[in-house]
C-alpha atoms as an extended CHARMM CRD file, in Angstrom:
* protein
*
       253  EXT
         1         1  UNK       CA            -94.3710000000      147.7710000000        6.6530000000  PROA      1               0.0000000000
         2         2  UNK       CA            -96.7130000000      149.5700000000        8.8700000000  PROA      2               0.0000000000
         3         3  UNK       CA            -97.7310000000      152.6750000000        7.4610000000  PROA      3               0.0000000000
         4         4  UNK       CA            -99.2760000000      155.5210000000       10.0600000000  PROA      4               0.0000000000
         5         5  UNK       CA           -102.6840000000      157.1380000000        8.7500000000  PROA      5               0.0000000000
         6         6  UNK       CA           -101.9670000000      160.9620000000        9.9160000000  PROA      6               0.0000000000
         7         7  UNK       CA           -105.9540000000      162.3030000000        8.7950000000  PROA      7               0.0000000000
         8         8  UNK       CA           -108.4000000000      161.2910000000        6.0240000000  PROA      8               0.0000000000
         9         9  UNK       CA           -111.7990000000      161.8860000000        5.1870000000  PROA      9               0.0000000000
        10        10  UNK       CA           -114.1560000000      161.3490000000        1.8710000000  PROA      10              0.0000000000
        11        11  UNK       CA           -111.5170000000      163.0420000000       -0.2180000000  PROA      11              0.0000000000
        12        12  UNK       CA           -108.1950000000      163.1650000000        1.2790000000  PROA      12              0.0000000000
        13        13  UNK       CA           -105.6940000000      160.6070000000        3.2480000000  PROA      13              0.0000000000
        14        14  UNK       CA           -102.8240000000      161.7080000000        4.6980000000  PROA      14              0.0000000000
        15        15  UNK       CA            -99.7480000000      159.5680000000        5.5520000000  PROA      15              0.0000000000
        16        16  UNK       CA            -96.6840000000      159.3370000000        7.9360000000  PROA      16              0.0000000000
        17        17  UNK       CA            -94.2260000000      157.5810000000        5.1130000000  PROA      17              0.0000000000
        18        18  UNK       CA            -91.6420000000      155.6470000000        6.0490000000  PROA      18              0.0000000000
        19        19  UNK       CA            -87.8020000000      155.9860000000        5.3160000000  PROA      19              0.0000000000
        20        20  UNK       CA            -86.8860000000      152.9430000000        2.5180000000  PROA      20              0.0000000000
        21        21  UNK       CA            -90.4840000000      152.8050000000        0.9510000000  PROA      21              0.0000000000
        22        22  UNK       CA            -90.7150000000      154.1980000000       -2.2760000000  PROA      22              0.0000000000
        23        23  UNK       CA            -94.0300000000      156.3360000000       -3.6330000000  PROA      23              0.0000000000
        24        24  UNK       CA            -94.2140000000      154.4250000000       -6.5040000000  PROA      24              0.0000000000
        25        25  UNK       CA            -92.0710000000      151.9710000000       -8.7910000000  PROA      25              0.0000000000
        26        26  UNK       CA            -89.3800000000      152.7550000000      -10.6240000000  PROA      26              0.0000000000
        27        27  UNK       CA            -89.7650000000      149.9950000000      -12.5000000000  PROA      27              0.0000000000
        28        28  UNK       CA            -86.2730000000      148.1870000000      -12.0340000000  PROA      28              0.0000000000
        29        29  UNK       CA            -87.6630000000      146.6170000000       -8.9040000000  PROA      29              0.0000000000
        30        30  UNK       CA            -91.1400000000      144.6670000000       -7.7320000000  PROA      30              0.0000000000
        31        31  UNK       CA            -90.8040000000      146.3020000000       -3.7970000000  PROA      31              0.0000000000
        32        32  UNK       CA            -93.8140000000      147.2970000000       -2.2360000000  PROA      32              0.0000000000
        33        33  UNK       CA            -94.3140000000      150.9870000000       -3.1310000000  PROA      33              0.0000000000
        34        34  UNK       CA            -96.9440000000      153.4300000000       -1.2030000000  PROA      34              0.0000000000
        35        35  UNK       CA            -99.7110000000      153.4440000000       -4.1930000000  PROA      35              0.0000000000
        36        36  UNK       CA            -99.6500000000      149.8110000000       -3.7200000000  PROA      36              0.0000000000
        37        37  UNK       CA           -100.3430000000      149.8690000000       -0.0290000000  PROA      37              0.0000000000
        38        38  UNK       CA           -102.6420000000      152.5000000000       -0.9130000000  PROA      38              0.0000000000
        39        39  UNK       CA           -104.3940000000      150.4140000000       -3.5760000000  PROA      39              0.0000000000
        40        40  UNK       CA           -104.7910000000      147.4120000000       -1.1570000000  PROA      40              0.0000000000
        41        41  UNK       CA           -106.6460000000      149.8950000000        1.3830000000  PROA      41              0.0000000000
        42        42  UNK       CA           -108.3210000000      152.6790000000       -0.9580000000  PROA      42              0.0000000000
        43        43  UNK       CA           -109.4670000000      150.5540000000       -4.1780000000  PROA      43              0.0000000000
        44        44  UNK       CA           -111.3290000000      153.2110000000       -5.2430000000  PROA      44              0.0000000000
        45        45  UNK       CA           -108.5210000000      155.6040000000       -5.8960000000  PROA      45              0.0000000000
        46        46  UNK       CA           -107.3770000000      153.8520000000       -8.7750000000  PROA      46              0.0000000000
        47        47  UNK       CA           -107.8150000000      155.5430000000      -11.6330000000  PROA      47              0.0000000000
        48        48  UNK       CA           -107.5970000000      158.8010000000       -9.7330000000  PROA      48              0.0000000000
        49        49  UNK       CA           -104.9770000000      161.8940000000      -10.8620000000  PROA      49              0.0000000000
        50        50  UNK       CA           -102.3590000000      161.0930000000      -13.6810000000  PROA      50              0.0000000000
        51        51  UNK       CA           -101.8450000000      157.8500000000      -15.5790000000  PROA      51              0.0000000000
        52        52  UNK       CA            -99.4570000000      155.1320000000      -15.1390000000  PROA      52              0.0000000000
        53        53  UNK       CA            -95.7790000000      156.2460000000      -16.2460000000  PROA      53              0.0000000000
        54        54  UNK       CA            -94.8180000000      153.3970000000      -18.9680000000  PROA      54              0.0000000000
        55        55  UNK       CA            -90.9610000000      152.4830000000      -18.7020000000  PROA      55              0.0000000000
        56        56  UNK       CA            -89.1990000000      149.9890000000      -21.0250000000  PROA      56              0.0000000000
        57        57  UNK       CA            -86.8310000000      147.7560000000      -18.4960000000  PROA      57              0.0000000000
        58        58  UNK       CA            -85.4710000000      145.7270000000      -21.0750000000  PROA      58              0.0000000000
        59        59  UNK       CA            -85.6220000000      147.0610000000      -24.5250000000  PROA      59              0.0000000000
        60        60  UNK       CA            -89.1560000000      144.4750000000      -25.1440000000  PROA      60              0.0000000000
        61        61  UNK       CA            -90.9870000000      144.6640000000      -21.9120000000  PROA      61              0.0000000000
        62        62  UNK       CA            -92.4750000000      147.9170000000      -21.7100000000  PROA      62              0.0000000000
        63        63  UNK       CA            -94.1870000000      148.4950000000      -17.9420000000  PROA      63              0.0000000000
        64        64  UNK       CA            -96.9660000000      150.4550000000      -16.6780000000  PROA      64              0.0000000000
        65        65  UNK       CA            -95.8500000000      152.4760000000      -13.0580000000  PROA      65              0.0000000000
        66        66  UNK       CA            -99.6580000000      153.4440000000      -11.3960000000  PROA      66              0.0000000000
        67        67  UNK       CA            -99.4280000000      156.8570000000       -9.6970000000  PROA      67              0.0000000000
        68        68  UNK       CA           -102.9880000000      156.7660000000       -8.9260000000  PROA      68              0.0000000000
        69        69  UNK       CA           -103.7620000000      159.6040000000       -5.8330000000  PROA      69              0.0000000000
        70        70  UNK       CA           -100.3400000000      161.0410000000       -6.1570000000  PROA      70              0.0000000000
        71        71  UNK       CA            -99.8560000000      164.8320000000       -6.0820000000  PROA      71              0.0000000000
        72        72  UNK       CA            -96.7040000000      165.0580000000       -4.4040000000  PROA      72              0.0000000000
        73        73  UNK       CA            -93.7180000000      162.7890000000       -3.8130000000  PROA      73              0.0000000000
        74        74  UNK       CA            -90.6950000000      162.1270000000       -1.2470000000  PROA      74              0.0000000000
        75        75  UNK       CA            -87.7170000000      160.8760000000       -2.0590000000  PROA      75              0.0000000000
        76        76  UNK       CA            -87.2400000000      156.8640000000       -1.1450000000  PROA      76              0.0000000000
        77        77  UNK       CA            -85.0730000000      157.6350000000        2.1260000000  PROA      77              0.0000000000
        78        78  UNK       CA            -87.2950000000      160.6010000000        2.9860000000  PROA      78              0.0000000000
        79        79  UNK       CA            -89.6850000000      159.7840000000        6.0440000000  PROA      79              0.0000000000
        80        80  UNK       CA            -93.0580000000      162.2260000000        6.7180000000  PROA      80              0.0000000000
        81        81  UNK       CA            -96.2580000000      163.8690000000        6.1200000000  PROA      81              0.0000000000
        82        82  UNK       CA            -97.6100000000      163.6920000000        2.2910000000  PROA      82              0.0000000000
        83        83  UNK       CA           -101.1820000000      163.5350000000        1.1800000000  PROA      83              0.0000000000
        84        84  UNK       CA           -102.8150000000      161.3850000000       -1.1120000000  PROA      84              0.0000000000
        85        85  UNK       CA           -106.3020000000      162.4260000000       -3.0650000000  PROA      85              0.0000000000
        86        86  UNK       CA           -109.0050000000      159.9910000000       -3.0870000000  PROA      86              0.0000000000
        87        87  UNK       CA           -110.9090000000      161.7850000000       -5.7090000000  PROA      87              0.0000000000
        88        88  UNK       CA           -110.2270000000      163.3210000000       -9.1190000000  PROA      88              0.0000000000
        89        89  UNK       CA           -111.9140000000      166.7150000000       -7.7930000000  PROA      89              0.0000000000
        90        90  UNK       CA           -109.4130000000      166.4580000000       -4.9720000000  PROA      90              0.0000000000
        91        91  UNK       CA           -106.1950000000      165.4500000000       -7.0720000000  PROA      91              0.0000000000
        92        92  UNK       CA           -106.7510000000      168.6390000000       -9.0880000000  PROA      92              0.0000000000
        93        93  UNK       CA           -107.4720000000      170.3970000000       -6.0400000000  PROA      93              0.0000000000
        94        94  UNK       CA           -104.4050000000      169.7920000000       -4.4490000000  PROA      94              0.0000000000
        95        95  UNK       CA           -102.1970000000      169.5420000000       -7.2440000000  PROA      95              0.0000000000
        96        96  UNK       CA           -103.0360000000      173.3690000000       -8.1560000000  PROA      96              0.0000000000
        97        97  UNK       CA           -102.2310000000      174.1320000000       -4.7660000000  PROA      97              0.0000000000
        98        98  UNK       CA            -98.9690000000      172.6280000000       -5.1370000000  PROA      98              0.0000000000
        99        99  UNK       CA            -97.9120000000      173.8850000000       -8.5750000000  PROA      99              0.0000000000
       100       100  UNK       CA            -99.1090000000      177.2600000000       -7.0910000000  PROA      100             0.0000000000
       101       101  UNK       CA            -96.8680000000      176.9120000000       -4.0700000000  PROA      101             0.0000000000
       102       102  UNK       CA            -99.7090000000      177.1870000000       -1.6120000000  PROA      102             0.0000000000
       103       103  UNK       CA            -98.5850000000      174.0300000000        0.4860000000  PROA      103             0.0000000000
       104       104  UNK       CA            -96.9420000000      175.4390000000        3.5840000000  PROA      104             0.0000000000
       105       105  UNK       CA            -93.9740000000      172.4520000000        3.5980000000  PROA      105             0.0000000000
       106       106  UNK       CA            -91.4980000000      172.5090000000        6.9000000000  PROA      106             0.0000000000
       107       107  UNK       CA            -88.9180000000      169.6550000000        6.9560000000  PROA      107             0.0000000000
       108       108  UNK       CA            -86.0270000000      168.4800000000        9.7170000000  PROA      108             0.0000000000
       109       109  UNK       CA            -83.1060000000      167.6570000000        8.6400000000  PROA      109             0.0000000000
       110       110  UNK       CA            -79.3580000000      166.9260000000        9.9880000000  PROA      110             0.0000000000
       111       111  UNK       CA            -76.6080000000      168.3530000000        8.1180000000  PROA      111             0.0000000000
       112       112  UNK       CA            -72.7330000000      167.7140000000        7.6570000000  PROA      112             0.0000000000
       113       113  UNK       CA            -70.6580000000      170.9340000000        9.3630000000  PROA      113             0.0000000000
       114       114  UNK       CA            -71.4980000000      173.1550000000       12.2350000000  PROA      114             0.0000000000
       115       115  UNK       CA            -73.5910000000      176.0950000000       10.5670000000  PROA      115             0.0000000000
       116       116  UNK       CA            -72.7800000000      179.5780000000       11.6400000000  PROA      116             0.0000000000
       117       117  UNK       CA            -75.6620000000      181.4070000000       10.8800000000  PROA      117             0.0000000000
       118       118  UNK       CA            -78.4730000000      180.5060000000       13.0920000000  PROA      118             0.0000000000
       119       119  UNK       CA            -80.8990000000      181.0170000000        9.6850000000  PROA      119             0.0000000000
       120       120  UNK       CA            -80.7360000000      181.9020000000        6.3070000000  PROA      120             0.0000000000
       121       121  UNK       CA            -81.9420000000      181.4660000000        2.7230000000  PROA      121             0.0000000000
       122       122  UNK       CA            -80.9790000000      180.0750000000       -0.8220000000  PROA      122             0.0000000000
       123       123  UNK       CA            -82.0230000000      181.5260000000       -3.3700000000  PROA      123             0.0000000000
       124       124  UNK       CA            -79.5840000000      179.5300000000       -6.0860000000  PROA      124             0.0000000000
       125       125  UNK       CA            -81.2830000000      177.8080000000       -9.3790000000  PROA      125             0.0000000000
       126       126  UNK       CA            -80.7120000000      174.5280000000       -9.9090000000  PROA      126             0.0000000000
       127       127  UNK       CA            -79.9100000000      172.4350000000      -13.1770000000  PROA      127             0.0000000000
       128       128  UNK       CA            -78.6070000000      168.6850000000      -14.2690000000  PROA      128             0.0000000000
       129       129  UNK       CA            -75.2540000000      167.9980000000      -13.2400000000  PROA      129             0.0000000000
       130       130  UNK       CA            -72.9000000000      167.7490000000      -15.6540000000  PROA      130             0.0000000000
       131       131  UNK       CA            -71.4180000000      164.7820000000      -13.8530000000  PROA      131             0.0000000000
       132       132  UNK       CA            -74.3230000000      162.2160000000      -13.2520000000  PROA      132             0.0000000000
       133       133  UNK       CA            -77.5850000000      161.9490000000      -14.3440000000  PROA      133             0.0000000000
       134       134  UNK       CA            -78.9890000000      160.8030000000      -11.2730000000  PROA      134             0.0000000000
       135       135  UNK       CA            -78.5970000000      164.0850000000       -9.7060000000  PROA      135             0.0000000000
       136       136  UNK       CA            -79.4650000000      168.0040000000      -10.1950000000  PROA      136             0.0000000000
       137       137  UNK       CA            -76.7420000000      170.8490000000       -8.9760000000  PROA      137             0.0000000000
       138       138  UNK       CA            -76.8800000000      174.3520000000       -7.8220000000  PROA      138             0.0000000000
       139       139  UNK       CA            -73.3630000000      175.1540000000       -8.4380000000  PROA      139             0.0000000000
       140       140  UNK       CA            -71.4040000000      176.2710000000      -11.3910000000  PROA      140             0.0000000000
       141       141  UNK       CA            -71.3170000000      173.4920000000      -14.0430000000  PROA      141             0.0000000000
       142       142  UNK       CA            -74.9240000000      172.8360000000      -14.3160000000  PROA      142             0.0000000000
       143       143  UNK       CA            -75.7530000000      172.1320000000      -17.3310000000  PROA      143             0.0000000000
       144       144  UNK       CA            -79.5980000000      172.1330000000      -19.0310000000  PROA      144             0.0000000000
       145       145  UNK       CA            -82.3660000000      174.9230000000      -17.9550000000  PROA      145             0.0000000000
       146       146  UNK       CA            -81.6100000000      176.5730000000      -14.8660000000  PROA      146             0.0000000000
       147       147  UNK       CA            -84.9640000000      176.8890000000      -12.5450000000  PROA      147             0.0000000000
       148       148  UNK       CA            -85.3870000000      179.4330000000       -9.7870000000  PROA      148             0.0000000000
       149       149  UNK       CA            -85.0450000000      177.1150000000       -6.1810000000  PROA      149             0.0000000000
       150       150  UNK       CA            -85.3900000000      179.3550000000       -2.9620000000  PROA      150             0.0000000000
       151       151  UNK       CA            -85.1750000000      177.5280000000        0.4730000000  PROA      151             0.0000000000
       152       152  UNK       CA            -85.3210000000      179.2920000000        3.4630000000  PROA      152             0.0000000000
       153       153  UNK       CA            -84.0520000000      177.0840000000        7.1200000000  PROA      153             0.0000000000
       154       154  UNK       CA            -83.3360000000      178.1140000000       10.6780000000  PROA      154             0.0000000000
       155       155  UNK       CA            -80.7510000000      176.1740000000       13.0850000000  PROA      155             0.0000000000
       156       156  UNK       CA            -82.4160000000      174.0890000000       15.8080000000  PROA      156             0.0000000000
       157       157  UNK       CA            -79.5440000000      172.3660000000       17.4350000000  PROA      157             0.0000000000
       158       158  UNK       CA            -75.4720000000      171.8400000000       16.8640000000  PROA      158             0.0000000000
       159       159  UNK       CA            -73.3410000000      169.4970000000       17.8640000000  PROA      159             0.0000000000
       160       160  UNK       CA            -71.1670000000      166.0910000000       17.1320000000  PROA      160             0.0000000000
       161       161  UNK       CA            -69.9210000000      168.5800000000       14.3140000000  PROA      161             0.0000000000
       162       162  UNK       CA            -73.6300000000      168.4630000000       12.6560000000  PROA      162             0.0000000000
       163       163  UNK       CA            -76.3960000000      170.8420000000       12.6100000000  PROA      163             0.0000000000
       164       164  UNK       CA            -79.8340000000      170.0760000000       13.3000000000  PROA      164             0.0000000000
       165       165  UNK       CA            -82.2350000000      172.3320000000       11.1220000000  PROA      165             0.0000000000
       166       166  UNK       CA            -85.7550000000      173.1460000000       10.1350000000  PROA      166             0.0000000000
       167       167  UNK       CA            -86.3700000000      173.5490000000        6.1810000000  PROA      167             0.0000000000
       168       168  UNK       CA            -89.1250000000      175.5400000000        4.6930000000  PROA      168             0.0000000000
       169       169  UNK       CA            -88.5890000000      175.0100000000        0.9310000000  PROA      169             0.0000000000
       170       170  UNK       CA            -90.7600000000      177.7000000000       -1.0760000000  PROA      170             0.0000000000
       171       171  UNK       CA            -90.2840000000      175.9940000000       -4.5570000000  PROA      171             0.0000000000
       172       172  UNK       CA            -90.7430000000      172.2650000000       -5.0630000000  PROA      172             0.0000000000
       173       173  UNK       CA            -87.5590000000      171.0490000000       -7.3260000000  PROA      173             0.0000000000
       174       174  UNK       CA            -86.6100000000      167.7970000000       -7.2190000000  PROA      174             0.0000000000
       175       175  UNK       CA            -83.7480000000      167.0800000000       -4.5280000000  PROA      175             0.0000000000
       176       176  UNK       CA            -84.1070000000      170.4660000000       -4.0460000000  PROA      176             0.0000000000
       177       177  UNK       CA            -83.2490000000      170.4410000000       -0.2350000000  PROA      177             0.0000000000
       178       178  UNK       CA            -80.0660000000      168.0800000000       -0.3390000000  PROA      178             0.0000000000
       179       179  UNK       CA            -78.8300000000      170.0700000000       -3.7710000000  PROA      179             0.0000000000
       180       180  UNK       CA            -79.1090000000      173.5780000000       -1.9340000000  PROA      180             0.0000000000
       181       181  UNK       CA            -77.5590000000      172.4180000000        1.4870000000  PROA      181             0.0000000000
       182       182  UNK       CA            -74.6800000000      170.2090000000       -0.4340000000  PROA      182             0.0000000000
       183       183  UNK       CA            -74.1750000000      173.7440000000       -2.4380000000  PROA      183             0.0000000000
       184       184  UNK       CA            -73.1960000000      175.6050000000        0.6210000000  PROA      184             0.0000000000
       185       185  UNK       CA            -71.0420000000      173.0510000000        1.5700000000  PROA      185             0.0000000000
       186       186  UNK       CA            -73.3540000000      171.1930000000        4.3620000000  PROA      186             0.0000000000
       187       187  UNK       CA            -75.1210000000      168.3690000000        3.1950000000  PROA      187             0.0000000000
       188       188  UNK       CA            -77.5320000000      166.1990000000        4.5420000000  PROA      188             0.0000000000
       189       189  UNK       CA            -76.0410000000      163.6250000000        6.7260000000  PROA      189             0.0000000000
       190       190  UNK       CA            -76.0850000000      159.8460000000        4.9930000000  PROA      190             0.0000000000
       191       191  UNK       CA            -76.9320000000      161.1320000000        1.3300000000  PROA      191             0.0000000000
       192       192  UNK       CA            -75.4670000000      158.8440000000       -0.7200000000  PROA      192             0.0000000000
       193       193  UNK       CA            -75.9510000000      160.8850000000       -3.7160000000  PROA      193             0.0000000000
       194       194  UNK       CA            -74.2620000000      163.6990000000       -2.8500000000  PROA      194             0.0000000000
       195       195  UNK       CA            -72.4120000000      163.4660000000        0.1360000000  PROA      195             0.0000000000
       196       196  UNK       CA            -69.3920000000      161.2680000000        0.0000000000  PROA      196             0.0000000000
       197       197  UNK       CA            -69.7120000000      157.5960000000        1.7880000000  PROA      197             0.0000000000
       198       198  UNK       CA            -67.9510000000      157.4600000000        5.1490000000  PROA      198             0.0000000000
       199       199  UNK       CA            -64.3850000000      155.7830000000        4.6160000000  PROA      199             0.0000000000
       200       200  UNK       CA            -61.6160000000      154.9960000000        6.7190000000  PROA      200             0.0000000000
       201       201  UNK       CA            -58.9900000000      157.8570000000        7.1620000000  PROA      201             0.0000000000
       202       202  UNK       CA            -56.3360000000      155.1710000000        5.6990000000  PROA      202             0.0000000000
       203       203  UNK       CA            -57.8550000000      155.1300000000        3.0840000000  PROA      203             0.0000000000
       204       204  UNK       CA            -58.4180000000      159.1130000000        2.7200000000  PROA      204             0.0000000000
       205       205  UNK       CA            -62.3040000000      159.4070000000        3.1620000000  PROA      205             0.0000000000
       206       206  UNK       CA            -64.5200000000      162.1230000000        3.5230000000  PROA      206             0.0000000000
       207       207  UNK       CA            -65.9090000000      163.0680000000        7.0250000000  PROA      207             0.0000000000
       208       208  UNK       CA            -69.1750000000      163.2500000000        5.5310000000  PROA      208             0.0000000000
       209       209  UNK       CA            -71.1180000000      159.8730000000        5.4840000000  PROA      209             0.0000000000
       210       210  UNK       CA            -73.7620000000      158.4400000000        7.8970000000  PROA      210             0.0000000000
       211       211  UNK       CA            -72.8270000000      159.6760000000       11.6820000000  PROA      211             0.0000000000
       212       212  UNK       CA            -75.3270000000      159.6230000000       14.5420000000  PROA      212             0.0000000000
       213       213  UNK       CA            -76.8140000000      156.4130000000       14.2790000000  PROA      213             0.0000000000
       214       214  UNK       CA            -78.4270000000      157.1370000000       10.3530000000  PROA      214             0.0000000000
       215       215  UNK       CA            -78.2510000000      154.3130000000        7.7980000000  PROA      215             0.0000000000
       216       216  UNK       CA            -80.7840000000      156.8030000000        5.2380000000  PROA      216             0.0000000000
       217       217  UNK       CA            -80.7190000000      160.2950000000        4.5740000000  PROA      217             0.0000000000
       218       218  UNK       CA            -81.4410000000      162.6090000000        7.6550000000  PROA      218             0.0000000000
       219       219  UNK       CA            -84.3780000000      164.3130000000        6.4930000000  PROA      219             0.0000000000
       220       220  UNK       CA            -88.0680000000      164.0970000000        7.6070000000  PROA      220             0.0000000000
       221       221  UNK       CA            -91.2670000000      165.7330000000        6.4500000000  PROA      221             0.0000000000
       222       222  UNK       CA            -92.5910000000      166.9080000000        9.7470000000  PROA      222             0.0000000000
       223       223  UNK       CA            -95.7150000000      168.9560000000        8.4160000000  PROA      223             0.0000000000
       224       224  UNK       CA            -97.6720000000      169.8290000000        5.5690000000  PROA      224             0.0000000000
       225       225  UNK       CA           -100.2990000000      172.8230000000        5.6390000000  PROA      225             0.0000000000
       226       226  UNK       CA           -102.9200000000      172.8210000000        2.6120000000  PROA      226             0.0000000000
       227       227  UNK       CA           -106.2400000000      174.0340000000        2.4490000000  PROA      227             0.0000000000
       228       228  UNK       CA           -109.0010000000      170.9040000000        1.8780000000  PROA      228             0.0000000000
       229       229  UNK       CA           -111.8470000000      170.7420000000       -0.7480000000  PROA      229             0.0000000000
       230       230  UNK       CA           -114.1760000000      171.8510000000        1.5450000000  PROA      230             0.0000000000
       231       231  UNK       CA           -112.9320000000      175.2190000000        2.1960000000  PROA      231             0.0000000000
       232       232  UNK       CA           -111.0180000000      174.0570000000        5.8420000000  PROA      232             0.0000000000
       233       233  UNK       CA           -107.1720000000      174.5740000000        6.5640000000  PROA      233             0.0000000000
       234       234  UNK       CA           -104.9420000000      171.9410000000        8.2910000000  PROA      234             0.0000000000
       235       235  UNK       CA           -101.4120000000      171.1190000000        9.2280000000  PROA      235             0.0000000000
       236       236  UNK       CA           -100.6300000000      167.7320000000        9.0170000000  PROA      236             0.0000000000
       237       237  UNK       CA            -97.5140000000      166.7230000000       11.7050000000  PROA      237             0.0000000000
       238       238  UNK       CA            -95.9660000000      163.8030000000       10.8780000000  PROA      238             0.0000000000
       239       239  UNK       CA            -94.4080000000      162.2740000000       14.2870000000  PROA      239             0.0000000000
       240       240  UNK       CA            -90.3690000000      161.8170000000       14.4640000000  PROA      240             0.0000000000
       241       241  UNK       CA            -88.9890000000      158.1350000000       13.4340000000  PROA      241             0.0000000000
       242       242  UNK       CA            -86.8840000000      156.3260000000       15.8870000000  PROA      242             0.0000000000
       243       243  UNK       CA            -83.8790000000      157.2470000000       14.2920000000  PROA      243             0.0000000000
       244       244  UNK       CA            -84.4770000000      161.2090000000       14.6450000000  PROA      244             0.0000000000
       245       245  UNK       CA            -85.3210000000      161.1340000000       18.2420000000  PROA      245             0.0000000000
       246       246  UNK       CA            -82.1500000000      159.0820000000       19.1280000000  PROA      246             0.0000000000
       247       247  UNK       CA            -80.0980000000      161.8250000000       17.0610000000  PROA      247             0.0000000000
       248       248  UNK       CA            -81.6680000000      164.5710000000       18.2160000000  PROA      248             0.0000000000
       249       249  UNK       CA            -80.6300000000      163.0030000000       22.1760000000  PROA      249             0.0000000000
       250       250  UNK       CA            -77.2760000000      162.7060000000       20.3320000000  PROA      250             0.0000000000
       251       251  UNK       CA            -76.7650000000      166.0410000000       19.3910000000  PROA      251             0.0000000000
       252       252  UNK       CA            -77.9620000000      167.5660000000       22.5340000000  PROA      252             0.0000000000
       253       253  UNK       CA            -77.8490000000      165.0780000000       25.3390000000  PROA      253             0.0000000000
């Protein structure tokens, strides 16, 4: 898998990452993850930012997951911009700016449902489900603490009964962009956490599923703003996959 170097210098790289590749294991699979590609071109970042996670995949074989440069993630399906530090000075550097919500984050996405409102925000908090513990909720019924989530987005395009939106999330909760737009009843299109698979209408299926030529979840990091070790502010565009510029001809031929 070709991965697309965005910008880099002595401290920083930034990276277009693709849909399917993961930022690092999981540890229930040996697929190439981003630290490793990063590891194969940047040795010297190991040993750079936090330490390995340890998971236990069978109840003797403990294993060590390397996160080495990581100070922000995207989900597996999740194409786009994210930086990677090179340094420890720049890990901590960055990761304040992240935990501080500094990072100016702006995402696409193409959502279930023909929106109404040309923008908005969500200001909803956002817990564990109390269904599955794979996934978080911002609806009644969440269980666990509740953490403030606010995500503001503005309609680009509708059609094909989807909308095609720009996200600006100003907190940084896991899922939190396909838990807020799932809460208001539009989520992304082709999450297969938490919108329903596409099914036949014989056999009483949702609508919601993967429509306009998506086999991952609609949603792409297009740009990243953060301020650099050395005092200089960027914005880091991360160019459209091939599957977001045939749906965005789709929705508005």
């Amino acid at each position: 898998m070709e991965i697309q170097i965005l910008y880099e210098d002595e401290n920083v790289v930034a990276v277009n990452k693709p849909a399917g590749l993961m930022v690092h294991g999981d540890g229930k699979t040996d697929e190439k993850t981003l630290v490793d590609f990063l590891l194969e071109k940047y040795p010297e970042i190991e040993g750079v930012g936090e330490p390995p996670i340890t998971v236990h995949t069978t109840r003797y074989t403990p294993r060590a997951i390397p996160r080495w440069g990581i100070v922000h993630r995207l989900d597996k399906e999740t194409s786009g911009a994210m930086v990677v530090a090179k340094t420890a000075e720049a890990h901590a550097h960055f990761k304040k700016q992240f935990q501080d919500r500094l990072a100016k984050k702006t995402y696409h996405a193409f959502l279930h449902g023909e929106m109404k409102k040309d923008e908005g925000v969500i200001d909803r908090p956002i817990g564990r489900s109390s269904s599955d513990f794979r996934k978080w909720s911002a609806t009644r019924g969440a269980k666990g603490e509740m953490r403030e989530a606010l995500t503001e987005y503005k309609v680009l395009k509708r059609g094909h009964g989807c909308t095609f939106v720009e996200v600006r999330p100003k907190t940084g909760r896991t899922h939190q962009i396909r838990v807020h737009f799932k809460a208001i009843n539009y989520p992304v299109v082709c999450d297969k956490l938490y919108a329903f698979a596409r099914r036949s209408r014989d056999e009483g299926g949702s609508k919601q599923g993967c429509v306009l030529g998506f086999d991952r979840l609609a949603l792409h990091s297009l740009n990243l703003g953060v301020l650099l070790p050395s005092g200089k502010d960027i914005l880091i565009e991360a160019p459209y996959p091939e599957d977001f510029r045939k749906a965005i001809s789709l929705i508005n031929p």
